[in-house]
Amino acid sequence: MLYCIPMETIFSNVLMFVLGLVALSFLVTIHELGHFLVAKWNNVKVNTFSIGFGKKLIRFRRGETEYCISAIPFGGYVAMSGENPDTLEEGEVPDERDFVAKSVGARAAIAFAGPFINIVFAFALLAIKALMLIKRK
């Protein structure tokens, strides 16, 4: 016996999947923005701020940073100068704006900023929802 799935159910599932991707991309943007802002605040050179991975669909440069929206929306990244200490030649001194040249505290703040801003965002949404419920009563 064949079971036919109603088109309404299929469209509903596709819509939920697309909305889930949009929500994930938004959360990734918030997360990466945390890293980006704290890196800039600590005077680290940011080469790229990208939402998504893979082929860059939209890109523009403002100052020293290239801003991108890429094809695969399951993540994003902030590429900072000097982020990988293995790229330095032996005996080479990093530039003062390189990530590796910053203090341990500054590097920790940059690393922690992404998760921290996600937590703050979650509490902000909960506070807004609570205020909406209080206002309704």
PDB file of C-alpha atoms in Angstrom:
ATOM      1  CA  MET A   1       0.000   0.000   0.000  1.00  0.00           C
ATOM      2  CA  LEU A   2       1.346   3.406  -0.954  1.00  0.00           C
ATOM      3  CA  TYR A   3       1.153   6.251   1.453  1.00  0.00           C
ATOM      4  CA  CYS A   4       0.886   9.705  -0.104  1.00  0.00           C
ATOM      5  CA  ILE A   5       2.287  12.622   1.893  1.00  0.00           C
ATOM      6  CA  PRO A   6       0.140  15.727   1.478  1.00  0.00           C
ATOM      7  CA  MET A   7       1.847  18.603  -0.366  1.00  0.00           C
ATOM      8  CA  GLU A   8       0.999  20.902   2.533  1.00  0.00           C
ATOM      9  CA  THR A   9       3.172  18.766   4.840  1.00  0.00           C
ATOM     10  CA  ILE A  10       6.065  18.774   2.351  1.00  0.00           C
ATOM     11  CA  PHE A  11       5.932  22.565   1.926  1.00  0.00           C
ATOM     12  CA  SER A  12       5.676  23.022   5.677  1.00  0.00           C
ATOM     13  CA  ASN A  13       8.774  20.875   6.252  1.00  0.00           C
ATOM     14  CA  VAL A  14      10.754  22.667   3.548  1.00  0.00           C
ATOM     15  CA  LEU A  15       9.747  26.031   5.013  1.00  0.00           C
ATOM     16  CA  MET A  16      10.814  24.949   8.510  1.00  0.00           C
ATOM     17  CA  PHE A  17      14.168  23.766   7.128  1.00  0.00           C
ATOM     18  CA  VAL A  18      14.762  27.085   5.360  1.00  0.00           C
ATOM     19  CA  LEU A  19      13.734  29.070   8.440  1.00  0.00           C
ATOM     20  CA  GLY A  20      16.092  26.915  10.511  1.00  0.00           C
ATOM     21  CA  LEU A  21      18.958  27.776   8.148  1.00  0.00           C
ATOM     22  CA  VAL A  22      18.112  31.481   8.407  1.00  0.00           C
ATOM     23  CA  ALA A  23      18.040  31.261  12.222  1.00  0.00           C
ATOM     24  CA  LEU A  24      21.338  29.354  12.294  1.00  0.00           C
ATOM     25  CA  SER A  25      22.955  31.920   9.992  1.00  0.00           C
ATOM     26  CA  PHE A  26      21.694  34.718  12.231  1.00  0.00           C
ATOM     27  CA  LEU A  27      23.142  33.062  15.355  1.00  0.00           C
ATOM     28  CA  VAL A  28      26.450  32.480  13.573  1.00  0.00           C
ATOM     29  CA  THR A  29      26.491  36.150  12.551  1.00  0.00           C
ATOM     30  CA  ILE A  30      25.947  37.210  16.171  1.00  0.00           C
ATOM     31  CA  HIS A  31      28.675  34.794  17.330  1.00  0.00           C
ATOM     32  CA  GLU A  32      31.245  35.895  14.755  1.00  0.00           C
ATOM     33  CA  LEU A  33      30.385  39.539  15.392  1.00  0.00           C
ATOM     34  CA  GLY A  34      31.481  39.002  18.995  1.00  0.00           C
ATOM     35  CA  HIS A  35      34.912  37.767  17.874  1.00  0.00           C
ATOM     36  CA  PHE A  36      35.157  40.550  15.274  1.00  0.00           C
ATOM     37  CA  LEU A  37      34.284  43.435  17.614  1.00  0.00           C
ATOM     38  CA  VAL A  38      36.620  42.338  20.398  1.00  0.00           C
ATOM     39  CA  ALA A  39      39.445  41.725  17.890  1.00  0.00           C
ATOM     40  CA  LYS A  40      38.970  45.247  16.493  1.00  0.00           C
ATOM     41  CA  TRP A  41      38.773  46.653  20.034  1.00  0.00           C
ATOM     42  CA  ASN A  42      42.144  45.009  20.772  1.00  0.00           C
ATOM     43  CA  ASN A  43      43.604  46.437  17.537  1.00  0.00           C
ATOM     44  CA  VAL A  44      44.008  43.062  15.826  1.00  0.00           C
ATOM     45  CA  LYS A  45      44.037  43.232  12.025  1.00  0.00           C
ATOM     46  CA  VAL A  46      40.950  41.387  10.735  1.00  0.00           C
ATOM     47  CA  ASN A  47      41.446  40.189   7.164  1.00  0.00           C
ATOM     48  CA  THR A  48      38.020  38.585   6.576  1.00  0.00           C
ATOM     49  CA  PHE A  49      34.600  38.529   8.235  1.00  0.00           C
ATOM     50  CA  SER A  50      32.501  35.821   6.567  1.00  0.00           C
ATOM     51  CA  ILE A  51      29.067  34.408   7.149  1.00  0.00           C
ATOM     52  CA  GLY A  52      29.077  30.928   5.652  1.00  0.00           C
ATOM     53  CA  PHE A  53      31.786  28.802   4.088  1.00  0.00           C
ATOM     54  CA  GLY A  54      32.793  27.909   0.559  1.00  0.00           C
ATOM     55  CA  LYS A  55      32.428  30.065  -2.517  1.00  0.00           C
ATOM     56  CA  LYS A  56      32.023  33.740  -1.713  1.00  0.00           C
ATOM     57  CA  LEU A  57      28.716  34.921  -3.201  1.00  0.00           C
ATOM     58  CA  ILE A  58      28.808  38.531  -2.041  1.00  0.00           C
ATOM     59  CA  ARG A  59      31.942  40.364  -0.973  1.00  0.00           C
ATOM     60  CA  PHE A  60      33.093  43.897  -0.399  1.00  0.00           C
ATOM     61  CA  ARG A  61      36.066  45.512   1.255  1.00  0.00           C
ATOM     62  CA  ARG A  62      35.867  48.309   3.782  1.00  0.00           C
ATOM     63  CA  GLY A  63      39.223  49.428   5.074  1.00  0.00           C
ATOM     64  CA  GLU A  64      41.482  46.436   5.669  1.00  0.00           C
ATOM     65  CA  THR A  65      38.656  43.905   6.123  1.00  0.00           C
ATOM     66  CA  GLU A  66      36.850  41.917   3.447  1.00  0.00           C
ATOM     67  CA  TYR A  67      33.208  41.196   4.349  1.00  0.00           C
ATOM     68  CA  CYS A  68      31.643  38.111   2.727  1.00  0.00           C
ATOM     69  CA  ILE A  69      28.488  36.060   2.487  1.00  0.00           C
ATOM     70  CA  SER A  70      29.411  32.574   1.320  1.00  0.00           C
ATOM     71  CA  ALA A  71      27.485  29.712  -0.257  1.00  0.00           C
ATOM     72  CA  ILE A  72      27.248  27.259   2.661  1.00  0.00           C
ATOM     73  CA  PRO A  73      25.344  28.906   5.544  1.00  0.00           C
ATOM     74  CA  PHE A  74      26.364  26.413   8.269  1.00  0.00           C
ATOM     75  CA  GLY A  75      28.965  28.601   9.906  1.00  0.00           C
ATOM     76  CA  GLY A  76      31.233  31.540   9.412  1.00  0.00           C
ATOM     77  CA  TYR A  77      34.614  32.826  10.405  1.00  0.00           C
ATOM     78  CA  VAL A  78      36.733  35.811  11.326  1.00  0.00           C
ATOM     79  CA  ALA A  79      40.216  35.525   9.793  1.00  0.00           C
ATOM     80  CA  MET A  80      42.718  37.565  11.799  1.00  0.00           C
ATOM     81  CA  SER A  81      46.276  38.392  10.893  1.00  0.00           C
ATOM     82  CA  GLY A  82      48.749  36.203  12.767  1.00  0.00           C
ATOM     83  CA  GLU A  83      46.035  33.808  13.887  1.00  0.00           C
ATOM     84  CA  ASN A  84      48.155  30.797  13.008  1.00  0.00           C
ATOM     85  CA  PRO A  85      51.586  30.957  14.665  1.00  0.00           C
ATOM     86  CA  ASP A  86      52.847  28.211  12.306  1.00  0.00           C
ATOM     87  CA  THR A  87      52.898  30.716   9.425  1.00  0.00           C
ATOM     88  CA  LEU A  88      55.735  32.665  11.045  1.00  0.00           C
ATOM     89  CA  GLU A  89      59.226  31.825   9.862  1.00  0.00           C
ATOM     90  CA  GLU A  90      61.670  30.772  12.577  1.00  0.00           C
ATOM     91  CA  GLY A  91      63.013  33.889  14.288  1.00  0.00           C
ATOM     92  CA  GLU A  92      60.442  36.164  12.613  1.00  0.00           C
ATOM     93  CA  VAL A  93      58.840  38.695  14.942  1.00  0.00           C
ATOM     94  CA  PRO A  94      55.059  39.036  14.546  1.00  0.00           C
ATOM     95  CA  ASP A  95      53.553  42.399  13.652  1.00  0.00           C
ATOM     96  CA  GLU A  96      52.135  44.268  16.652  1.00  0.00           C
ATOM     97  CA  ARG A  97      48.608  43.920  15.178  1.00  0.00           C
ATOM     98  CA  ASP A  98      48.875  40.131  14.764  1.00  0.00           C
ATOM     99  CA  PHE A  99      46.700  37.948  16.973  1.00  0.00           C
ATOM    100  CA  VAL A 100      49.739  36.069  18.318  1.00  0.00           C
ATOM    101  CA  ALA A 101      51.404  39.354  19.337  1.00  0.00           C
ATOM    102  CA  LYS A 102      48.573  40.254  21.717  1.00  0.00           C
ATOM    103  CA  SER A 103      48.542  39.447  25.416  1.00  0.00           C
ATOM    104  CA  VAL A 104      47.045  36.197  26.664  1.00  0.00           C
ATOM    105  CA  GLY A 105      44.170  38.197  28.154  1.00  0.00           C
ATOM    106  CA  ALA A 106      43.396  39.889  24.832  1.00  0.00           C
ATOM    107  CA  ARG A 107      43.520  36.570  22.950  1.00  0.00           C
ATOM    108  CA  ALA A 108      41.282  34.938  25.560  1.00  0.00           C
ATOM    109  CA  ALA A 109      38.811  37.828  25.333  1.00  0.00           C
ATOM    110  CA  ILE A 110      38.669  37.486  21.538  1.00  0.00           C
ATOM    111  CA  ALA A 111      38.123  33.717  21.770  1.00  0.00           C
ATOM    112  CA  PHE A 112      35.481  34.044  24.512  1.00  0.00           C
ATOM    113  CA  ALA A 113      33.577  36.918  22.852  1.00  0.00           C
ATOM    114  CA  GLY A 114      31.679  34.696  20.381  1.00  0.00           C
ATOM    115  CA  PRO A 115      30.122  32.313  22.921  1.00  0.00           C
ATOM    116  CA  PHE A 116      29.599  35.180  25.365  1.00  0.00           C
ATOM    117  CA  ILE A 117      27.584  37.265  22.902  1.00  0.00           C
ATOM    118  CA  ASN A 118      25.432  34.190  22.125  1.00  0.00           C
ATOM    119  CA  ILE A 119      24.661  33.805  25.837  1.00  0.00           C
ATOM    120  CA  VAL A 120      23.856  37.513  26.187  1.00  0.00           C
ATOM    121  CA  PHE A 121      21.623  37.302  23.108  1.00  0.00           C
ATOM    122  CA  ALA A 122      19.748  34.306  24.567  1.00  0.00           C
ATOM    123  CA  PHE A 123      19.131  36.144  27.857  1.00  0.00           C
ATOM    124  CA  ALA A 124      17.995  39.235  25.946  1.00  0.00           C
ATOM    125  CA  LEU A 125      15.459  37.148  24.012  1.00  0.00           C
ATOM    126  CA  LEU A 126      14.219  35.574  27.254  1.00  0.00           C
ATOM    127  CA  ALA A 127      13.875  39.017  28.854  1.00  0.00           C
ATOM    128  CA  ILE A 128      11.924  40.317  25.861  1.00  0.00           C
ATOM    129  CA  LYS A 129       9.627  37.269  25.956  1.00  0.00           C
ATOM    130  CA  ALA A 130       9.105  37.723  29.712  1.00  0.00           C
ATOM    131  CA  LEU A 131       8.224  41.383  29.214  1.00  0.00           C
ATOM    132  CA  MET A 132       5.765  40.445  26.491  1.00  0.00           C
ATOM    133  CA  LEU A 133       4.086  37.921  28.814  1.00  0.00           C
ATOM    134  CA  ILE A 134       3.926  40.436  31.694  1.00  0.00           C
ATOM    135  CA  LYS A 135       2.461  43.090  29.397  1.00  0.00           C
ATOM    136  CA  ARG A 136      -0.209  40.648  28.196  1.00  0.00           C
ATOM    137  CA  LYS A 137      -1.600  40.098  31.733  1.00  0.00           C
TER     138      LYS A 137
END
